[in-house]
Coordinates of C-alpha atoms and ligand atoms in Angstrom, one line a residue:
Chain D
M28 CA 0.0 -0.2 0.3
K29 CA 2.8 2.2 1.1
M30 CA 4.3 1.5 -2.4
L31 CA 1.5 3.0 -4.1
F32 CA 1.2 6.4 -2.2
F33 CA 5.3 6.2 -3.3
L34 CA 4.4 5.7 -6.9
C35 CA 2.0 8.5 -7.1
G36 CA 4.0 10.9 -5.5
L37 CA 6.7 9.6 -8.2
V38 CA 4.4 10.5 -11.1
S39 CA 4.8 14.1 -10.6
V40 CA 8.5 14.4 -9.7
G41 CA 8.8 12.2 -13.1
F42 CA 6.7 14.5 -15.3
V43 CA 8.8 17.6 -13.7
L44 CA 12.0 15.9 -14.5
C45 CA 10.9 15.0 -17.9
I46 CA 9.6 18.2 -18.8
S47 CA 12.6 20.1 -17.5
I48 CA 14.9 17.6 -19.5
Y49 CA 13.1 17.8 -22.3
L50 CA 13.1 21.3 -22.7
F51 CA 16.7 21.5 -22.1
V52 CA 17.4 18.9 -24.8
A53 CA 14.9 20.5 -27.3
G54 CA 15.6 24.0 -26.5
I55 CA 19.5 24.2 -26.5
P56 CA 20.0 23.0 -30.4
A57 CA 18.6 26.3 -31.7
F58 CA 21.0 28.3 -29.4
K59 CA 24.0 26.2 -30.8
V60 CA 23.3 26.8 -34.3
I61 CA 22.2 30.4 -34.2
G62 CA 24.1 31.8 -31.3
I63 CA 23.1 32.7 -28.1
S64 CA 23.8 36.2 -28.1
D65 CA 22.2 36.6 -32.0
M66 CA 18.9 34.7 -30.6
L67 CA 18.5 36.6 -27.2
F68 CA 19.3 40.1 -28.3
G69 CA 18.5 39.8 -32.0
K70 CA 15.4 42.0 -32.7
V71 CA 14.1 40.3 -35.9
W72 CA 11.8 37.1 -35.8
L73 CA 11.6 36.1 -39.6
P74 CA 12.1 32.4 -39.3
T75 CA 10.3 31.3 -42.4
A76 CA 11.8 34.1 -44.7
S77 CA 12.4 32.5 -48.5
T78 CA 13.9 35.7 -50.4
T79 CA 16.0 36.8 -47.4
E80 CA 17.8 34.9 -44.9
P81 CA 15.5 34.0 -42.4
S82 CA 16.1 35.6 -38.6
F83 CA 15.8 34.3 -35.3
G84 CA 15.8 37.0 -32.8
I85 CA 13.9 36.2 -29.8
L86 CA 14.2 39.8 -28.0
P87 CA 11.0 41.2 -28.9
F88 CA 9.3 38.2 -27.4
I89 CA 11.2 38.5 -24.1
L90 CA 10.7 42.2 -23.9
T91 CA 7.4 41.9 -24.4
S92 CA 6.4 39.5 -22.0
I93 CA 8.9 41.8 -19.7
W94 CA 6.8 44.8 -20.6
G95 CA 3.1 42.9 -20.6
T96 CA 4.4 41.5 -17.2
A97 CA 5.5 44.9 -15.4
G98 CA 2.4 46.6 -16.8
A99 CA -0.2 44.2 -15.7
I100 CA 1.7 44.4 -12.1
M101 CA 1.9 48.4 -12.4
I102 CA -2.0 48.4 -12.8
G103 CA -3.0 45.4 -11.0
V104 CA -1.2 45.6 -7.6
P105 CA -2.4 49.0 -6.5
I106 CA -6.1 47.9 -7.6
G107 CA -5.5 44.6 -5.9
L108 CA -3.9 45.9 -3.0
L109 CA -6.4 48.7 -2.2
T110 CA -9.2 46.1 -2.7
A111 CA -7.7 43.5 -0.2
I112 CA -7.2 46.2 2.5
Y113 CA -10.8 47.5 1.8
V114 CA -12.1 43.8 2.2
A115 CA -10.0 43.1 5.3
K116 CA -10.2 46.0 7.3
A117 CA -13.0 48.7 6.2
A118 CA -15.7 46.8 4.0
P119 CA -18.9 46.0 6.0
K120 CA -19.5 42.4 6.3
K121 CA -22.0 42.1 3.3
V122 CA -19.9 44.0 1.1
A123 CA -16.9 41.8 1.8
T124 CA -18.4 38.7 1.2
A125 CA -19.8 40.1 -2.3
I126 CA -16.3 41.4 -3.1
R127 CA -14.8 38.3 -2.0
T128 CA -17.1 36.1 -4.0
S129 CA -16.7 38.1 -7.1
V130 CA -12.9 37.7 -7.0
Q131 CA -13.4 34.0 -7.0
L132 CA -15.7 34.2 -9.8
L133 CA -13.2 36.1 -11.3
A134 CA -10.7 33.5 -10.8
G135 CA -12.6 30.9 -12.2
I136 CA -13.2 32.6 -15.5
P137 CA -11.0 30.5 -18.5
S138 CA -8.5 33.1 -19.7
V139 CA -10.2 32.3 -23.4
V140 CA -13.4 34.3 -22.1
Y141 CA -11.1 37.3 -20.8
G142 CA -9.6 37.1 -24.4
M143 CA -12.9 36.9 -26.2
I144 CA -14.2 40.0 -24.2
G145 CA -11.1 41.9 -24.5
M146 CA -11.1 41.3 -28.4
V147 CA -15.0 42.8 -29.0
V148 CA -14.7 45.3 -26.1
L149 CA -11.3 46.4 -25.5
V150 CA -9.7 46.5 -28.6
P151 CA -12.2 48.3 -30.5
L152 CA -12.5 50.8 -27.6
I153 CA -8.4 51.3 -27.7
Q154 CA -8.8 51.7 -31.4
R155 CA -11.1 54.5 -31.0
T156 CA -10.0 56.2 -28.1
F157 CA -6.2 56.5 -29.3
D158 CA -7.1 56.8 -33.0
L159 CA -4.9 53.7 -34.1
T160 CA -5.2 51.6 -37.2
S161 CA -5.7 48.7 -34.7
G162 CA -6.7 48.4 -31.3
A163 CA -4.9 44.9 -30.7
T164 CA -1.8 46.1 -28.9
L165 CA 0.5 45.9 -25.8
M166 CA -1.6 48.0 -24.1
A167 CA -4.7 45.6 -24.5
A168 CA -2.9 42.7 -23.4
I169 CA -1.6 44.5 -20.3
I170 CA -5.3 45.5 -19.5
V171 CA -6.4 41.7 -19.5
L172 CA -3.6 40.7 -17.6
A173 CA -3.7 43.1 -15.1
I174 CA -7.6 42.0 -14.4
M175 CA -6.7 38.4 -14.5
I176 CA -3.9 38.6 -11.8
L177 CA -6.3 40.5 -9.6
P178 CA -7.8 37.3 -7.8
S179 CA -4.4 36.2 -6.7
I180 CA -3.1 39.6 -5.7
I181 CA -6.3 40.2 -3.6
N182 CA -6.8 36.7 -2.0
V183 CA -3.1 36.2 -1.1
S184 CA -2.6 39.8 0.3
E185 CA -5.9 40.0 2.1
T186 CA -5.0 36.9 4.0
A187 CA -1.9 38.4 5.0
L188 CA -3.4 41.6 6.2
S189 CA -6.2 39.8 8.0
A190 CA -3.6 37.9 9.8
V191 CA -1.8 41.2 11.2
P192 CA -2.4 41.2 14.7
A193 CA -5.1 43.7 16.0
E194 CA -2.7 44.9 18.8
Y195 CA -0.4 46.6 16.3
E196 CA -3.3 48.7 14.7
E197 CA -4.6 49.2 18.3
A198 CA -1.3 50.7 19.2
S199 CA -1.4 52.8 16.2
M200 CA -4.3 54.2 16.9
A201 CA -3.7 54.8 20.3
L202 CA -0.9 57.3 19.3
G203 CA -3.5 59.3 17.4
A204 CA -3.1 57.8 13.9
T205 CA -6.3 57.5 11.7
K206 CA -7.4 54.2 10.4
E207 CA -6.2 54.7 7.1
E208 CA -2.5 56.0 8.3
T209 CA -3.1 52.6 10.2
W210 CA -3.6 50.6 7.4
F211 CA -0.7 51.8 5.0
R212 CA 2.2 52.3 7.9
V213 CA 1.4 49.3 9.8
T214 CA -0.9 46.8 8.9
L215 CA 0.8 46.6 5.3
P216 CA 4.5 46.8 6.5
A217 CA 3.6 44.1 9.0
A218 CA 1.8 41.7 5.9
R219 CA 4.9 42.7 3.7
S220 CA 5.9 39.1 3.0
G221 CA 2.4 38.1 2.4
V222 CA 1.7 41.0 0.0
A223 CA 5.3 40.1 -2.1
T224 CA 3.9 36.7 -2.2
A225 CA 1.1 37.9 -3.9
I226 CA 2.8 40.2 -6.5
V227 CA 5.4 37.2 -7.0
L228 CA 2.3 35.1 -7.9
G229 CA 0.7 37.9 -10.2
I230 CA 4.0 37.8 -11.9
G231 CA 4.0 34.0 -12.4
R232 CA 0.4 34.2 -13.7
A233 CA 0.9 37.0 -16.1
I234 CA 4.1 35.7 -17.6
G235 CA 2.7 32.5 -18.2
E236 CA -0.6 33.4 -19.6
A237 CA -0.9 32.5 -23.3
M238 CA -4.5 32.5 -24.5
A239 CA -6.3 35.7 -23.3
I240 CA -3.4 37.9 -24.9
I241 CA -3.1 36.1 -28.1
M242 CA -6.5 37.4 -28.8
V243 CA -6.0 40.8 -27.9
S244 CA -2.6 41.7 -29.0
G245 CA -2.3 41.7 -32.5
N246 CA 0.7 39.0 -32.8
V247 CA 3.1 40.7 -34.6
A248 CA 6.7 40.3 -33.8
N249 CA 7.4 43.8 -33.1
M250 CA 9.4 45.6 -30.2
P251 CA 7.5 46.2 -27.5
G252 CA 5.7 49.4 -27.7
L253 CA 2.4 50.6 -25.9
F254 CA 0.4 51.1 -28.8
K255 CA 1.9 48.3 -31.0
S256 CA 0.7 44.9 -32.0
V257 CA 3.1 42.5 -30.4
R258 CA 3.8 39.0 -29.9
F259 CA 4.9 37.5 -26.6
M260 CA 7.0 34.5 -25.5
T261 CA 3.9 32.3 -24.9
T262 CA 2.0 33.5 -27.9
A263 CA 4.8 33.0 -30.1
I264 CA 5.1 29.4 -28.9
A265 CA 1.4 29.0 -29.2
S266 CA 0.5 30.6 -32.5
E267 CA 3.5 29.3 -34.5
M268 CA 4.1 25.8 -33.1
S269 CA 1.2 24.4 -35.4
Y270 CA 3.0 25.2 -38.6
A271 CA 6.5 25.0 -37.7
A272 CA 7.9 22.2 -39.8
V273 CA 9.0 19.3 -37.8
G274 CA 12.8 18.9 -37.6
S275 CA 13.3 22.8 -39.0
L276 CA 15.1 25.3 -37.2
H277 CA 12.2 27.2 -36.6
R278 CA 10.7 24.7 -34.8
D279 CA 13.8 24.1 -32.6
A280 CA 13.9 28.1 -31.7
L281 CA 10.6 28.2 -30.5
F282 CA 11.5 25.2 -28.0
S283 CA 14.3 27.7 -27.5
I284 CA 11.3 30.2 -26.3
G285 CA 10.3 27.8 -24.0
L286 CA 13.4 27.2 -22.2
V287 CA 13.8 30.9 -21.8
L288 CA 10.1 30.9 -20.4
F289 CA 10.8 28.2 -18.3
L290 CA 13.9 29.9 -16.9
F291 CA 11.9 33.0 -16.0
I292 CA 9.5 31.1 -14.1
M293 CA 11.8 29.2 -12.6
L294 CA 13.3 32.2 -11.3
I295 CA 9.7 33.6 -10.5
N296 CA 9.4 30.5 -8.1
L297 CA 12.8 31.0 -6.3
G298 CA 11.8 34.6 -5.4
L299 CA 8.4 32.8 -4.1
K300 CA 10.3 30.4 -1.8
F301 CA 12.3 33.2 -0.7
F302 CA 9.2 35.1 0.4
I303 CA 7.8 32.3 2.0
R304 CA 10.9 31.5 3.7
E305 CA 11.2 35.2 5.2
K306 CA 7.4 35.0 6.3
K307 CA 8.2 31.8 8.1
E308 CA 11.1 33.5 9.9
E309 CA 9.1 36.6 11.1
T310 CA 7.0 34.2 13.0
Chain H
M23 CA -7.9 68.3 38.0
I24 CA -7.0 67.1 34.4
I25 CA -10.0 64.8 34.2
N26 CA -13.3 65.1 35.3
V27 CA -15.6 62.2 34.7
Q28 CA -19.1 62.6 35.0
K29 CA -21.7 59.9 35.4
L30 CA -20.1 57.7 33.0
N31 CA -22.2 54.6 31.6
L32 CA -20.8 52.1 29.2
W33 CA -23.0 49.2 27.6
Y34 CA -21.1 46.1 25.6
A35 CA -24.5 45.4 23.6
D36 CA -26.4 45.0 26.7
N37 CA -23.7 44.3 29.3
H38 CA -24.0 47.3 31.4
A39 CA -20.3 47.5 32.4
L40 CA -19.6 50.6 33.9
K41 CA -22.4 52.2 36.2
D42 CA -22.5 55.6 36.5
I43 CA -19.0 56.6 37.2
S44 CA -17.7 59.7 38.3
M45 CA -14.1 60.6 39.4
D46 CA -11.6 63.6 39.2
V47 CA -8.1 62.9 38.1
P48 CA -5.6 65.3 39.5
R49 CA -2.7 66.6 37.3
N50 CA 1.0 65.0 37.8
Q51 CA -0.1 62.5 39.9
I52 CA -0.3 58.7 39.4
T53 CA -4.0 57.2 39.8
A54 CA -4.0 53.5 40.3
L55 CA -7.4 51.8 39.2
I56 CA -7.7 48.4 41.1
G57 CA -10.4 46.0 41.6
P58 CA -11.2 42.2 41.1
S59 CA -11.0 40.7 37.2
G60 CA -14.1 41.6 35.1
C61 CA -15.1 44.9 37.3
G62 CA -14.5 47.1 34.5
K63 CA -11.1 48.6 35.0
S64 CA -9.8 48.2 31.4
T65 CA -13.2 49.3 29.9
F66 CA -12.9 52.2 31.9
L67 CA -9.4 53.2 30.7
K68 CA -10.5 53.1 27.4
T69 CA -13.1 55.5 27.4
L70 CA -10.8 57.8 28.3
N71 CA -8.8 58.1 25.2
R72 CA -12.2 56.9 23.1
M73 CA -10.4 53.5 22.2
Q74 CA -13.8 52.1 22.7
D75 CA -15.1 53.9 19.3
L76 CA -13.0 51.0 17.9
N77 CA -15.8 48.4 19.2
P78 CA -19.0 48.7 17.4
I79 CA -21.2 47.0 20.3
V80 CA -20.0 49.8 22.5
R81 CA -22.6 52.3 23.7
I82 CA -21.7 55.0 26.1
E83 CA -23.6 58.1 28.0
G84 CA -22.3 60.5 30.3
E85 CA -19.4 62.9 29.9
V86 CA -15.5 63.2 30.2
W87 CA -13.9 66.6 30.7
Y88 CA -10.5 67.1 29.6
N89 CA -9.0 70.4 29.6
G90 CA -12.4 72.0 29.6
N91 CA -13.8 69.7 26.6
N92 CA -16.0 66.8 26.8
I93 CA -14.1 64.1 24.6
Y94 CA -17.5 62.3 24.0
D95 CA -18.7 65.7 22.1
P96 CA -19.2 65.0 18.9
K97 CA -16.9 67.9 17.3
M98 CA -14.1 66.2 19.3
D99 CA -10.9 65.7 17.1
V100 CA -10.3 62.1 18.3
T101 CA -6.7 61.6 16.8
D102 CA -5.8 65.1 18.4
L103 CA -7.3 63.5 21.7
R104 CA -5.3 60.4 21.6
K105 CA -2.0 62.3 20.7
H106 CA -2.6 63.8 24.2
I107 CA -3.6 60.9 26.1
G108 CA -1.1 58.2 25.4
M109 CA -1.8 54.3 26.2
V110 CA 0.5 51.7 26.9
F111 CA -1.3 47.7 26.8
Q112 CA -1.1 45.0 29.0
K113 CA 0.8 43.0 26.5
A114 CA 3.8 44.8 24.9
N115 CA 2.9 45.6 21.5
P116 CA 6.0 47.3 19.5
F117 CA 5.3 47.5 15.7
P118 CA 7.3 44.8 13.7
M119 CA 9.9 47.5 12.5
S120 CA 12.8 48.8 13.9
I121 CA 13.4 50.5 17.4
Y122 CA 13.9 53.6 15.7
D123 CA 10.9 53.5 13.8
N124 CA 8.4 52.3 16.5
I125 CA 9.5 55.4 18.5
A126 CA 9.5 57.8 15.4
Y127 CA 6.1 56.5 14.1
G128 CA 3.8 59.1 16.4
P129 CA 6.2 62.1 15.5
R130 CA 5.9 61.1 12.0
T131 CA 2.3 60.3 11.9
H132 CA 1.8 63.9 13.0
G133 CA 4.0 65.4 10.5
I134 CA 7.1 65.6 11.8
R135 CA 9.7 64.8 8.8
A136 CA 13.4 66.5 9.7
R137 CA 15.8 63.8 10.5
A138 CA 17.5 65.4 13.3
K139 CA 14.2 66.3 15.1
L140 CA 13.2 63.0 14.4
D141 CA 16.6 61.7 15.7
A142 CA 16.2 63.9 18.7
I143 CA 12.5 63.2 19.7
V144 CA 13.7 59.5 19.7
E145 CA 16.8 59.8 22.0
K146 CA 14.6 61.9 24.6
A147 CA 11.7 59.3 24.6
L148 CA 14.2 56.7 24.9
K149 CA 16.0 58.1 27.6
D150 CA 12.5 59.1 29.4
A151 CA 11.8 55.6 29.4
A152 CA 14.9 54.6 31.1
I153 CA 15.9 52.6 27.9
W154 CA 18.2 54.5 26.1
D155 CA 21.5 53.1 27.4
E156 CA 20.2 49.6 26.3
V157 CA 19.4 50.1 23.0
K158 CA 21.2 53.1 21.6
D159 CA 23.6 51.0 19.9
R160 CA 21.1 48.7 17.9
L161 CA 18.3 51.4 17.0
R162 CA 18.1 49.7 13.6
K163 CA 17.5 46.4 15.2
P164 CA 13.9 45.0 15.1
A165 CA 11.9 45.9 18.2
L166 CA 10.6 42.4 18.4
S167 CA 14.5 41.1 19.1
L168 CA 14.2 42.9 22.7
S169 CA 13.1 41.0 25.8
G170 CA 9.7 41.4 27.4
G171 CA 10.6 44.1 29.7
Q172 CA 12.4 46.4 27.3
Q173 CA 9.5 45.7 24.4
Q174 CA 7.3 47.2 27.3
R175 CA 9.6 50.1 28.0
L176 CA 9.7 50.6 24.4
C177 CA 6.1 50.9 24.2
I178 CA 6.2 53.4 26.7
A179 CA 8.7 55.5 25.2
R180 CA 6.7 55.2 21.6
A181 CA 3.9 56.6 23.8
L182 CA 6.1 59.3 25.6
A183 CA 7.4 60.4 21.7
V184 CA 4.3 62.1 21.1
E185 CA 4.5 64.1 24.0
P186 CA 1.0 63.2 26.0
D187 CA 0.0 64.8 28.7
I188 CA -1.6 61.8 30.2
L189 CA -0.6 58.1 30.1
L190 CA -3.2 55.2 30.2
M191 CA -1.3 52.1 31.5
D192 CA -3.2 48.7 31.6
E193 CA -1.5 46.4 33.7
A194 CA 1.8 47.5 32.2
T195 CA 3.8 45.1 34.2
S196 CA 1.7 42.1 34.7
A197 CA 3.7 40.1 31.9
L198 CA 7.1 41.0 33.2
D199 CA 9.3 39.3 35.8
P200 CA 10.5 41.2 39.1
I201 CA 13.4 43.3 38.1
S202 CA 11.4 44.5 34.7
T203 CA 8.5 45.4 37.0
G204 CA 10.8 47.3 39.5
R205 CA 12.3 49.5 36.6
I206 CA 8.9 50.4 35.3
E207 CA 7.8 51.4 38.5
E208 CA 10.9 53.4 38.8
L209 CA 10.2 54.9 35.7
V210 CA 6.5 55.9 36.4
T211 CA 7.5 57.5 39.3
Q212 CA 9.7 60.1 37.5
L213 CA 7.2 60.6 34.8
K214 CA 4.7 62.1 37.0
K215 CA 6.9 65.0 37.0
K216 CA 6.0 65.7 33.5
Y217 CA 2.7 63.5 32.9
T218 CA -0.3 62.4 34.5
V219 CA -0.4 58.5 34.9
I220 CA -3.7 56.2 35.0
M221 CA -2.7 53.0 35.8
V222 CA -4.4 49.5 36.2
T223 CA -3.1 47.1 38.4
H224 CA -3.6 43.9 39.9
N225 CA -0.8 44.3 42.1
M226 CA -1.8 46.1 45.4
Q227 CA 1.5 46.3 46.7
Q228 CA 2.4 48.0 43.5
A229 CA -0.5 50.4 43.7
V230 CA 0.7 51.4 47.4
R231 CA 4.2 51.8 46.5
I232 CA 3.4 54.2 43.4
S233 CA 0.1 55.6 43.3
D234 CA -1.1 58.7 44.9
Q235 CA -4.9 58.3 44.2
C236 CA -6.2 54.8 44.2
A237 CA -9.8 53.9 42.8
F238 CA -11.5 50.5 43.7
F239 CA -14.0 49.4 41.1
L240 CA -16.3 46.4 41.7
L241 CA -18.8 44.9 39.1
G242 CA -18.8 48.2 37.0
E243 CA -18.9 50.6 39.9
L244 CA -16.7 52.7 41.7
I245 CA -17.1 51.6 45.0
E246 CA -14.1 54.0 46.8
Y247 CA -11.7 56.5 45.5
S248 CA -9.4 58.4 47.8
D249 CA -5.6 58.9 48.3
T250 CA -3.9 55.5 48.5
S251 CA -2.8 55.7 52.0
T252 CA -6.3 56.4 53.1
L253 CA -7.6 53.5 50.7
F254 CA -5.6 51.1 51.9
S255 CA -5.3 52.2 55.7
T256 CA -8.8 53.2 56.5
P257 CA -11.2 52.2 53.5
T258 CA -14.7 53.6 54.4
D259 CA -16.5 50.6 52.3
K260 CA -16.9 47.2 53.6
R261 CA -16.2 45.7 50.1
T262 CA -13.0 47.7 49.8
E263 CA -11.8 46.6 53.2
D264 CA -12.3 43.1 52.1
Y265 CA -10.9 43.5 48.7
I266 CA -7.6 44.9 50.1
T267 CA -7.2 42.4 52.8
G268 CA -7.9 39.7 50.3
R269 CA -10.8 38.2 51.1
F270 CA -11.8 38.2 47.6
G271 CA -10.9 38.7 44.1
Ligands
ATP415 N1 -14.6 44.0 23.9 C1 -15.6 43.2 25.1 N2 -16.8 43.1 24.3 C2 -17.9 42.7 25.1 N3 -17.8 42.5 26.5 C3 -16.5 42.9 27.1 C4 -15.5 43.5 26.1 N4 -14.5 44.0 27.0 C5 -14.9 43.6 28.2 N5 -16.2 43.3 28.4 C6 -17.0 43.0 29.4 O1 -17.0 44.1 30.2 C7 -16.5 43.6 31.6 C8 -15.5 44.5 32.4 O2 -14.1 43.7 31.6 P1 -12.9 44.8 31.4 O3 -12.1 43.9 30.5 O4 -12.9 46.1 31.4 O5 -12.4 44.2 33.2 P2 -11.2 44.1 34.1 O6 -11.4 45.2 35.0 O7 -10.1 45.0 33.0 O8 -10.6 42.8 34.2 P3 -9.1 42.3 34.1 O9 -8.8 42.7 35.4 O10 -9.4 40.7 34.1 O11 -8.3 42.5 33.1 C9 -16.5 42.2 31.7 O12 -17.9 41.7 32.2 C10 -16.4 41.8 30.4 O13 -16.6 40.8 30.1
MG416 MG1 -8.4 44.6 31.8

């Protein structure tokens, strides 16, 4: 019986190992052929060019993913944190419950639905507002991502804020601080490792998202610009994998993008571990 | 008189926890509140800086006059009031920040930003709370790394840093060892030169040692209030006598 549990445990370990190894094995050859710096810092992605020399620069994807994630964090974190403070500290019980329920629903919406709504509502809106030829831009993707990461930011930071002992807040109020001052200057700093965890989770979610943003970002391999159509690391893989010929350099290069994405996510997880460890040490 | 309480009644929902309390607290003296557990000492103390406002089930009637203003007047600026009437809690509750930031918290909240000024306030408060020598080399260290007794003196320093008139202390020494308790008692005796202290204590020797006035509470009522030596030598109420001679409580 014990053996069965062990084997089940082994399954996930096995999958992680297989996927990691496969990504390295499949992702490295293109780097070898094209050259690490030509690939990482190349600004032109023309994998199937026939009249000219094909070009395999993936910098546009890397930067787009970074800008997209950073933008989503810049919008999503303030909104998410303020919501969390409101729900944890200020909202009447009924309102808090209503918000919590909506946030849970938000978390459950499939990303393709976000993409669809973004496509029919947000993209035309941006096109009209900024008078662009197409509204399918990095900006649209950032807004969709910002909404998608709200649930993890709100949930995790609300839990952290609620766990701050009431004594800290009482001490602050007794010194003549207002409630608002107390939330921002005592409660939030006291919950900082939980809040940092929330942000890192949000980053992880944003950088790994593909489906929702492929539908609103125009999917063109431009260097990123707020009002340009762009392609992310994830969306490059998702959109090109189906037609990249087996055994071609194009296909290998897509695996290299996968490897880079994988390394980013590993980095983020390391960050997460760090904040969780810090939290344990605090208590 | 720095505080004048008139017919103060307080209910926690329908639990009538303070009944018709009237008392005057003299300036620059130490006033002790004693009485058995659950008699309403903490409840009373928290009415004096309106900390009861934080509890939505509390209802209060009556008046508390401080410097010629009724603090329960709707026009009262509560944050300003709490700046003048500081509080030290039973359980030391330093913020999870550095020692320096703990002390500077109050002054910063009230708009002091200049570094030199903050430095001076922090040093003075820590000296007034008799903890400066122990922490002066580690002001940037987390306050939670201090011992329990040090944390409590730090909390006193934090309250002093906003220069209150009155310091409310709720069993500030009950969680401490005799040596830390002794230091804090000594400190409180020093503080009355500049501040008025109102303290809850369960320790009757402590009340005798350091207080000038003493108020005995029982079941939400103020039974007897007089200067400490009178209250302990010739109590007028039988219940006070029973309590201080240890027949109940
Ligand atoms: N937050 C609260 N909510 C409801 N009832 C309360 C609350 N705080 C105190 N009470 C009630 O008010 C009464 C007085 O309590 P209080 O804490 O003031 O007593 P105390 O004299 O400080 O006791 P102790 O010496 O144990 O600290 C008690 O009956 C208590 O149950
Ligand atoms: Mg009490």
